[in-house]
Short mmCIF file of C-alpha atoms in Angstrom, two decimals:
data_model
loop_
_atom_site.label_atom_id
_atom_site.label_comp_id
_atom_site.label_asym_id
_atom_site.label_seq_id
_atom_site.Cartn_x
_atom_site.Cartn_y
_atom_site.Cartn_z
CA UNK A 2 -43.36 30.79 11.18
CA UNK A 3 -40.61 30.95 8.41
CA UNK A 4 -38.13 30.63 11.18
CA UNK A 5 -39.35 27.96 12.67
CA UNK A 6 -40.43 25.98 9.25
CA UNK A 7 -36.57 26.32 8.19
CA UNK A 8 -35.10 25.17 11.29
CA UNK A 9 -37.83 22.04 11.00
CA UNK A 10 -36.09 21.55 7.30
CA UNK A 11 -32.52 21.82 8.37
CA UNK A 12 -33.18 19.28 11.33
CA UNK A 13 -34.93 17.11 8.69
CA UNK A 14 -32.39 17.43 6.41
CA UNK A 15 -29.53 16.47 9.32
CA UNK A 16 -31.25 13.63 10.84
CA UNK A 17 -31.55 12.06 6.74
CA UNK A 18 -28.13 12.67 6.60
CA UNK A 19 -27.57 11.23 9.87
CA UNK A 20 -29.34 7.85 8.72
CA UNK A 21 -28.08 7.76 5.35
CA UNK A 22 -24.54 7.60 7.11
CA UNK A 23 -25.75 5.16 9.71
CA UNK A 24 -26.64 3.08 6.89
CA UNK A 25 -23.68 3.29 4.69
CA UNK A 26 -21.51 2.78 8.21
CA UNK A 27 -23.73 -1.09 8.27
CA UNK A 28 -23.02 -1.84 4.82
CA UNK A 29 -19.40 -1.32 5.02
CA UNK A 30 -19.48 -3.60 8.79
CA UNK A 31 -21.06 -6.04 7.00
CA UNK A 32 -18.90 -6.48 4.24
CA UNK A 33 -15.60 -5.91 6.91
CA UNK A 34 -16.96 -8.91 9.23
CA UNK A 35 -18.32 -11.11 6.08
CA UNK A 36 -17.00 -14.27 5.08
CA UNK A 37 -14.82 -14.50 1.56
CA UNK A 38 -15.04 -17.74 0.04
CA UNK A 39 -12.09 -19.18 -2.30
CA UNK A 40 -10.73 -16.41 -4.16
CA UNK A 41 -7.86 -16.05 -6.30
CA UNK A 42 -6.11 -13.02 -7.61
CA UNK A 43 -3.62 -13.42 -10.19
CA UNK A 44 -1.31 -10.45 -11.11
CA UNK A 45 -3.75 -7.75 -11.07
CA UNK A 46 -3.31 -4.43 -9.85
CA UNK A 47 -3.99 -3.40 -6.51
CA UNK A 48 -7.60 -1.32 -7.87
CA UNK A 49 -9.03 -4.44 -9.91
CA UNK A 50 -7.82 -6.66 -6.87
CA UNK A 51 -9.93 -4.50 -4.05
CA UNK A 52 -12.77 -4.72 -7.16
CA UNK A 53 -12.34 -8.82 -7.38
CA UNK A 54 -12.69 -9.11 -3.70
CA UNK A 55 -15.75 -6.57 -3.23
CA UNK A 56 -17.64 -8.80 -5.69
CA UNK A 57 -16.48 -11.71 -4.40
CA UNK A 58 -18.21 -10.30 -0.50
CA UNK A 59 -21.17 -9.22 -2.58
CA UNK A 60 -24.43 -11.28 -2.65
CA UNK A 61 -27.88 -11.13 -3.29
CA UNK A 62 -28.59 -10.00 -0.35
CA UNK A 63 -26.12 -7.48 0.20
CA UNK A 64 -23.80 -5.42 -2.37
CA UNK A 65 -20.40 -5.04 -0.90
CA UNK A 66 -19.94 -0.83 -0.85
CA UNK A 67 -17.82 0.55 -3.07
CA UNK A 68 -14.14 0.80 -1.95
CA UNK A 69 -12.08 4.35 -3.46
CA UNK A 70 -8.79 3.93 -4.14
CA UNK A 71 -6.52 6.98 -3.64
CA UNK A 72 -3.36 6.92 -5.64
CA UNK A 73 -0.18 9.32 -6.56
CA UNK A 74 -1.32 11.35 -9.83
CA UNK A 75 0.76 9.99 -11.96
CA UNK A 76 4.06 8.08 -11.60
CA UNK A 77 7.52 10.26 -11.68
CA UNK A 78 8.88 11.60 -14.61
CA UNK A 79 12.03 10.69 -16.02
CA UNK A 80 12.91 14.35 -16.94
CA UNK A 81 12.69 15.03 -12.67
CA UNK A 82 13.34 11.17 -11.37
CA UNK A 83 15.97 9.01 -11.90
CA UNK A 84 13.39 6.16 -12.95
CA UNK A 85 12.96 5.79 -16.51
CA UNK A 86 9.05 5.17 -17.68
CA UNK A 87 6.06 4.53 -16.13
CA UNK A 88 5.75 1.61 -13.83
CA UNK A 89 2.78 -1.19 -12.39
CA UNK A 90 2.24 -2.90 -9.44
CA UNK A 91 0.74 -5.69 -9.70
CA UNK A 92 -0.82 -8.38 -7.15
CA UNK A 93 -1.47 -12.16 -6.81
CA UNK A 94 -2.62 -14.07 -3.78
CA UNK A 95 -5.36 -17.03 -3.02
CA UNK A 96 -7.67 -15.98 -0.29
CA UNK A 97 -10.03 -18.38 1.65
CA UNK A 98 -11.59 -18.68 5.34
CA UNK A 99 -10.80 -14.64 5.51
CA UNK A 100 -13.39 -12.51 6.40
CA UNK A 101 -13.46 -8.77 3.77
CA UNK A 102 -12.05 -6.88 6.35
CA UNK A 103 -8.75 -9.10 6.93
CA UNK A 104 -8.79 -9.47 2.60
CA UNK A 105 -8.75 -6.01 2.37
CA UNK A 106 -6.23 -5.33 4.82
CA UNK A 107 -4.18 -7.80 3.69
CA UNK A 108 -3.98 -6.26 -0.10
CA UNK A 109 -3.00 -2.72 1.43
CA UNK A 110 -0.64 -3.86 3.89
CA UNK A 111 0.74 -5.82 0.64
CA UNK A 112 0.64 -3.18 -2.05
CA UNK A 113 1.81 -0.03 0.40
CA UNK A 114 -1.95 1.15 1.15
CA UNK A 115 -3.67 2.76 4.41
CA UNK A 116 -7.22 1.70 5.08
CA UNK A 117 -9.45 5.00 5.84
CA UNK A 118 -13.14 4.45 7.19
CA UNK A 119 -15.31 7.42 7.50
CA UNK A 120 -19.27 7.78 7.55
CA UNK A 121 -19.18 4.36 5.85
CA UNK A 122 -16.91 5.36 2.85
CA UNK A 123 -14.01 2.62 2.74
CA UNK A 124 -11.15 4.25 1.12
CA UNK A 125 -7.10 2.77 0.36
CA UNK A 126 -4.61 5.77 0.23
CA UNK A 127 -1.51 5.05 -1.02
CA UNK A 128 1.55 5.84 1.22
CA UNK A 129 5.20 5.84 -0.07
CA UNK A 130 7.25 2.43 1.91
CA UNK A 131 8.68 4.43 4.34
CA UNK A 132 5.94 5.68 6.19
CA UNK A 133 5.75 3.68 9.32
CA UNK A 134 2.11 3.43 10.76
CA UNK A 135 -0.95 3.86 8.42
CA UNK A 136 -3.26 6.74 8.80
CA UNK A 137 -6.27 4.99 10.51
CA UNK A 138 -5.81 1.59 11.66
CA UNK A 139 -8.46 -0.82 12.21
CA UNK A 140 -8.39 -3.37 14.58
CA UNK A 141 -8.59 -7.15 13.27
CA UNK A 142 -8.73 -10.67 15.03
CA UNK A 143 -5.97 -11.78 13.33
CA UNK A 144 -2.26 -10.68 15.45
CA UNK A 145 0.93 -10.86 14.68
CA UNK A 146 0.83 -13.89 17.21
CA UNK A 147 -0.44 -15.43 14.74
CA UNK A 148 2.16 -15.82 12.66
CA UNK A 149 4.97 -16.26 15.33
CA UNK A 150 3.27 -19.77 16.18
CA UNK A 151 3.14 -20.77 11.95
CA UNK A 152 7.14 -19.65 11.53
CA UNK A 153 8.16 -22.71 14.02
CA UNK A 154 5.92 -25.08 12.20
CA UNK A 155 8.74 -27.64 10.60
CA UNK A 156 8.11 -29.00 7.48
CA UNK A 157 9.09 -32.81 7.09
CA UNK A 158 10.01 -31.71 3.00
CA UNK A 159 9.54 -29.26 0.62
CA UNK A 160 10.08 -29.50 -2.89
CA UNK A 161 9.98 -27.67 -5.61
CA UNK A 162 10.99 -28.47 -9.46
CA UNK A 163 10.84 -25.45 -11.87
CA UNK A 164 7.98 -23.80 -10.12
CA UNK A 165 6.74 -19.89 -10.35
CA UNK A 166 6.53 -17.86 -7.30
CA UNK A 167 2.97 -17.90 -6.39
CA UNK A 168 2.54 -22.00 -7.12
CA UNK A 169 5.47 -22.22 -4.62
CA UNK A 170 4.06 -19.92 -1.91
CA UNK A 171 0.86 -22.03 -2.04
CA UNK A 172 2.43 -25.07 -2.06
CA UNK A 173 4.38 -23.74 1.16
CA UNK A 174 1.00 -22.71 2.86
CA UNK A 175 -0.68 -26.02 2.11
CA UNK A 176 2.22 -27.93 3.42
CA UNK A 177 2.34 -25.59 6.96
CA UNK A 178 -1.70 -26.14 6.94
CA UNK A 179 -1.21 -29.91 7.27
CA UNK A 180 1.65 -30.26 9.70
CA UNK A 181 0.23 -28.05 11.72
CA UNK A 182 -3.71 -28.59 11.35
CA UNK A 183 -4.00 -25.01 11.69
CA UNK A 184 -5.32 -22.21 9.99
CA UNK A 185 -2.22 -20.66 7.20
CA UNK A 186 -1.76 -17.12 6.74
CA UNK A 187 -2.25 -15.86 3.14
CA UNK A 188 0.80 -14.54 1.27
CA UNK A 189 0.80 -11.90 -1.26
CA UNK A 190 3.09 -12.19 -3.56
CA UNK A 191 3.70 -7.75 -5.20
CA UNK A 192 5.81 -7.53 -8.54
CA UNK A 193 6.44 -4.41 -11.19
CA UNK A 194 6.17 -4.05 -14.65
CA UNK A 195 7.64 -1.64 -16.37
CA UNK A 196 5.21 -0.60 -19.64
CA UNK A 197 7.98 1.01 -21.06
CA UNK A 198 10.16 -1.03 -23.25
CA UNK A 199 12.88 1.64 -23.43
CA UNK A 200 12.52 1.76 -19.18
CA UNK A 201 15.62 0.77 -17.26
CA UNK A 202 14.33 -1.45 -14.62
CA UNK A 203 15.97 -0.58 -11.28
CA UNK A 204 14.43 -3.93 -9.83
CA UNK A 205 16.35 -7.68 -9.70
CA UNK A 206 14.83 -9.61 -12.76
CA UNK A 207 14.72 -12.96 -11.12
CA UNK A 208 11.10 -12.52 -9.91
CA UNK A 209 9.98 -14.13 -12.92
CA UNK A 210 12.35 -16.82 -12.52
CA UNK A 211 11.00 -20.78 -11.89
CA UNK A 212 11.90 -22.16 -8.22
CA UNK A 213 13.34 -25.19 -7.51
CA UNK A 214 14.85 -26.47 -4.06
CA UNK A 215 14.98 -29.62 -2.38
CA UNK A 216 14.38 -29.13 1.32
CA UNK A 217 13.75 -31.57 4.46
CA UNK A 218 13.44 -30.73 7.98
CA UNK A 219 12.83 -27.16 7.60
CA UNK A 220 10.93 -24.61 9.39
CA UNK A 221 8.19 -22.34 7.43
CA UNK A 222 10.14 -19.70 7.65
CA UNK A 223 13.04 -20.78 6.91
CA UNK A 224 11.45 -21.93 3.94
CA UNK A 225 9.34 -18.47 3.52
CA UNK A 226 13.25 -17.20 3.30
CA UNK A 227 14.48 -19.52 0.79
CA UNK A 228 11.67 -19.09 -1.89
CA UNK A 229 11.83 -15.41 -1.78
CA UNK A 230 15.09 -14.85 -1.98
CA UNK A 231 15.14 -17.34 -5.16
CA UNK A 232 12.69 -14.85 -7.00
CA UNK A 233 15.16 -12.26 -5.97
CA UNK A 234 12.29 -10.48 -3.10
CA UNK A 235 11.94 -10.12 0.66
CA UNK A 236 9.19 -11.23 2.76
CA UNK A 237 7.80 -9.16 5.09
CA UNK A 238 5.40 -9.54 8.28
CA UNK A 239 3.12 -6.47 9.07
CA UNK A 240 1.69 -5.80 12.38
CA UNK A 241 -0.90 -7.53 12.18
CA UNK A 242 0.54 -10.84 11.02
CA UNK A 243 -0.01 -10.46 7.18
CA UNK A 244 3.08 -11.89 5.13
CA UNK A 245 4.08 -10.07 1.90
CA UNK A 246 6.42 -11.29 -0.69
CA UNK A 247 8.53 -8.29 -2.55
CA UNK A 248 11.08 -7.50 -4.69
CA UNK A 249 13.59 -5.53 -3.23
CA UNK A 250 13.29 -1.54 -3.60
CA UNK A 251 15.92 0.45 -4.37
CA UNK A 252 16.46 4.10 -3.19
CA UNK A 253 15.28 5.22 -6.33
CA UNK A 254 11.75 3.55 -5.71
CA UNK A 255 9.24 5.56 -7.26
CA UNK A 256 7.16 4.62 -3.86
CA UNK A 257 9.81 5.86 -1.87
CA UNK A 258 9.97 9.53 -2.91
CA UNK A 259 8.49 12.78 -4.41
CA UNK A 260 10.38 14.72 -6.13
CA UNK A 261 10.59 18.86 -6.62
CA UNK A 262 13.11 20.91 -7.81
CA UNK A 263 15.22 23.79 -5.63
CA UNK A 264 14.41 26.03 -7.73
CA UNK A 265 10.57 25.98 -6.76
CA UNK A 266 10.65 26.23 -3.30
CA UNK A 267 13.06 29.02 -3.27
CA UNK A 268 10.69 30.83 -5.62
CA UNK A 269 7.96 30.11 -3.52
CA UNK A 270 9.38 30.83 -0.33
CA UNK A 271 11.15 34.43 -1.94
CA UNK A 272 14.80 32.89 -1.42
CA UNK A 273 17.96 32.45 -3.22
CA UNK A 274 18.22 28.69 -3.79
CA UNK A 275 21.82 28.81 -2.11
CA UNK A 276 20.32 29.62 0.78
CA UNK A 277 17.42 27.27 1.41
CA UNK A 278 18.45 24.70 3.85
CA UNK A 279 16.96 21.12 4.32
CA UNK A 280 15.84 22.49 7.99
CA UNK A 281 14.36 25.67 6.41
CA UNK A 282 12.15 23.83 3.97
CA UNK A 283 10.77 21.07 6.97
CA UNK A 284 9.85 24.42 8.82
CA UNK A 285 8.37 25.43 5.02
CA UNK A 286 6.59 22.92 4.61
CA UNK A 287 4.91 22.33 8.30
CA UNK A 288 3.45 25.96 8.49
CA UNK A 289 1.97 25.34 4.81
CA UNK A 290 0.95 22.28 5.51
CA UNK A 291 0.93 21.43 8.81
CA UNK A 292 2.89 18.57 7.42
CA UNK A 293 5.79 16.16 9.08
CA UNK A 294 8.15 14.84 6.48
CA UNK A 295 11.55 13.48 5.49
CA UNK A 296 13.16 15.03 2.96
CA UNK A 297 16.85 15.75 1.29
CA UNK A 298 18.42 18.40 -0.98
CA UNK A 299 20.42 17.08 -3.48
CA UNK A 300 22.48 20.15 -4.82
CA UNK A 301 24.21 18.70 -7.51
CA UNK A 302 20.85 18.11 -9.42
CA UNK A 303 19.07 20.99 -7.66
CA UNK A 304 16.32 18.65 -6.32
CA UNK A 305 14.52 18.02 -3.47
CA UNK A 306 13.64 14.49 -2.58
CA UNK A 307 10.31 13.99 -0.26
CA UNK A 308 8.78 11.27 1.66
CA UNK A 309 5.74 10.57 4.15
CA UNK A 310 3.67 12.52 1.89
CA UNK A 311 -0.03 11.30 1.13
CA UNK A 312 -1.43 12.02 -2.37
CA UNK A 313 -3.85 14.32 -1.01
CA UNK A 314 -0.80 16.27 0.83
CA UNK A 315 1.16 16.20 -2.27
CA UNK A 316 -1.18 17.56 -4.50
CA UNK A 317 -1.91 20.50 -1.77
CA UNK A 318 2.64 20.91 -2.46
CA UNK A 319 2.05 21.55 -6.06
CA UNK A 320 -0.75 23.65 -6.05
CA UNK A 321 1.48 26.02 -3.35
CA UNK A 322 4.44 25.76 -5.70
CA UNK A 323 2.59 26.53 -9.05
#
């Protein structure tokens, strides 16, 4: 009878688990496929933006789920990195007719974030700029089709006297939306601040810079083209069709790399630090961590530079290395 009445509480205890997922799995499709009216982020970072916009899909009858954010530890050191202080990323872009699930991918595609659904629990994880393909991938209505019909869309005139960034951007989209009577891609628009006075910014400083530009007969991306490279950025078109305004990263990004010195690995792996290879620590690093990754040995410095690392992967690094 004890058998039996614990195998009856187990089961119980499965199939609640079973429905609690089942619900949490609802909640987050029905704040993915819900409607987000007029919302505007203005230079937030990419944590309080995915907070604005879950509000903003919450109602009274039904909270939005909570969304985790998964981010680096901490930003790079000086002592290890050559970037000087700590750094933000901040966010701005007016949202409306999107539905949550196009917001939110929007923002990660934007601010270098995969999406990750499981058993309900939405979840961004950061990814350094040169990881091609996010983790998980979910599918949306919205193609990059969409954008190749709005970059032919000719503009009779643009102007622009004095204006910031983001003002121009919307002005752009507004202008596309009534030549072509169509729906407009939103465009986020990603800057950095340094919090560091004493930092030496490794990023062009004209992204702060007013726009102004005189255009007629132009095509929206031609004009796309012009305004960023005016506030010294890029644009960029993700798979999916999202546009993303930028300022141009150098090699020393702090997304672009991790950063561990020689001397730890060889110590770790029981080697003389002449004799670790770049090929030797790949092979390291995959039978460790089962782990694909690009990485380089610079010799002069005695550090190793790392990409394609999540921040779940790189904190399993440092706890092999301590």
């Amino acid at each position: 009878m004890k058998i039996i009445f614990c195998m009856v509480a187990v089961l119980t205890a499965s199939w609640a688990q079973v429905m609690a997922q089942s619900a949490a799995v609802m909640d987050a499709v029905q704040f993915l496929t819900k409607d987000v009216g007029e919302l505007k982020i203005s230079c937030d970072t990419f944590a309080e933006a995915v907070e604005q916009l879950r509000k903003a899909a919450s109602s009274p009858e039904l909270e939005a789920p909570k969304i985790g954010v998964v981010s680096y530890a901490s930003p790079q050191s000086s002592d290890e990195f050559p970037f000087c202080g700590e750094y933000k990323m901040e966010v701005s872009v007016n949202l409306s007719d999107v539905s949550g699930h196009e917001a939110l991918d929007l923002l990660c595609s934007a601010c270098g974030y995969a999406l990750d659904l499981k058993y309900g629990e939405l979840r961004c994880f950061e990814v350094p700029y040169v990881t091609p393909n996010p983790r998980v991938h979910l599918s949306t209505d919205l193609k990059a089709s969409a954008y190749a019909g709005l970059r032919r869309v000719v503009l009779p005139g643009f102007q622009a006297d004095k204006m910031p960034l983001m003002e121009a951007v919307d002005l752009l989209r507004s202008s596309a939306a009534k030549v072509s009577g169509k729906r407009v891609l939103p465009i986020a628009v990603v800057d950095y601040q340094l919090r560091s006075r004493d930092s030496i910014s490794l990023f062009k400083d004209q992204a702060g810079q007013p726009i102004s530009l005189n255009l007629s007969e132009v095509s929206f991306e031609d004009g796309l083209r012009y305004v960023s490279e005016l506030a010294g950025c890029t644009y960029q078109v993700s798979s999916e069709g999202w546009i993303s305004i930028h300022e141009v990263p150098t090699l020393y990004h702090p997304k672009h790399w991790r950063v561990v010195s020689l001397e730890k690995f060889a110590r770790a792996m029981k080697w003389k630090p002449s004799d670790v290879m770049e090929s030797d620590l790949v092979r390291w690093i995959r039978h460790n961590l089962e782990v694909d990754l690009t990485l380089k040995i610079h010799r002069a410095s005695g550090r190793v530079y790392l990409s394609h690392l999540h921040p779940e992967e790189w904190r399993q690094l440092q706890q092999l290395l301590d």
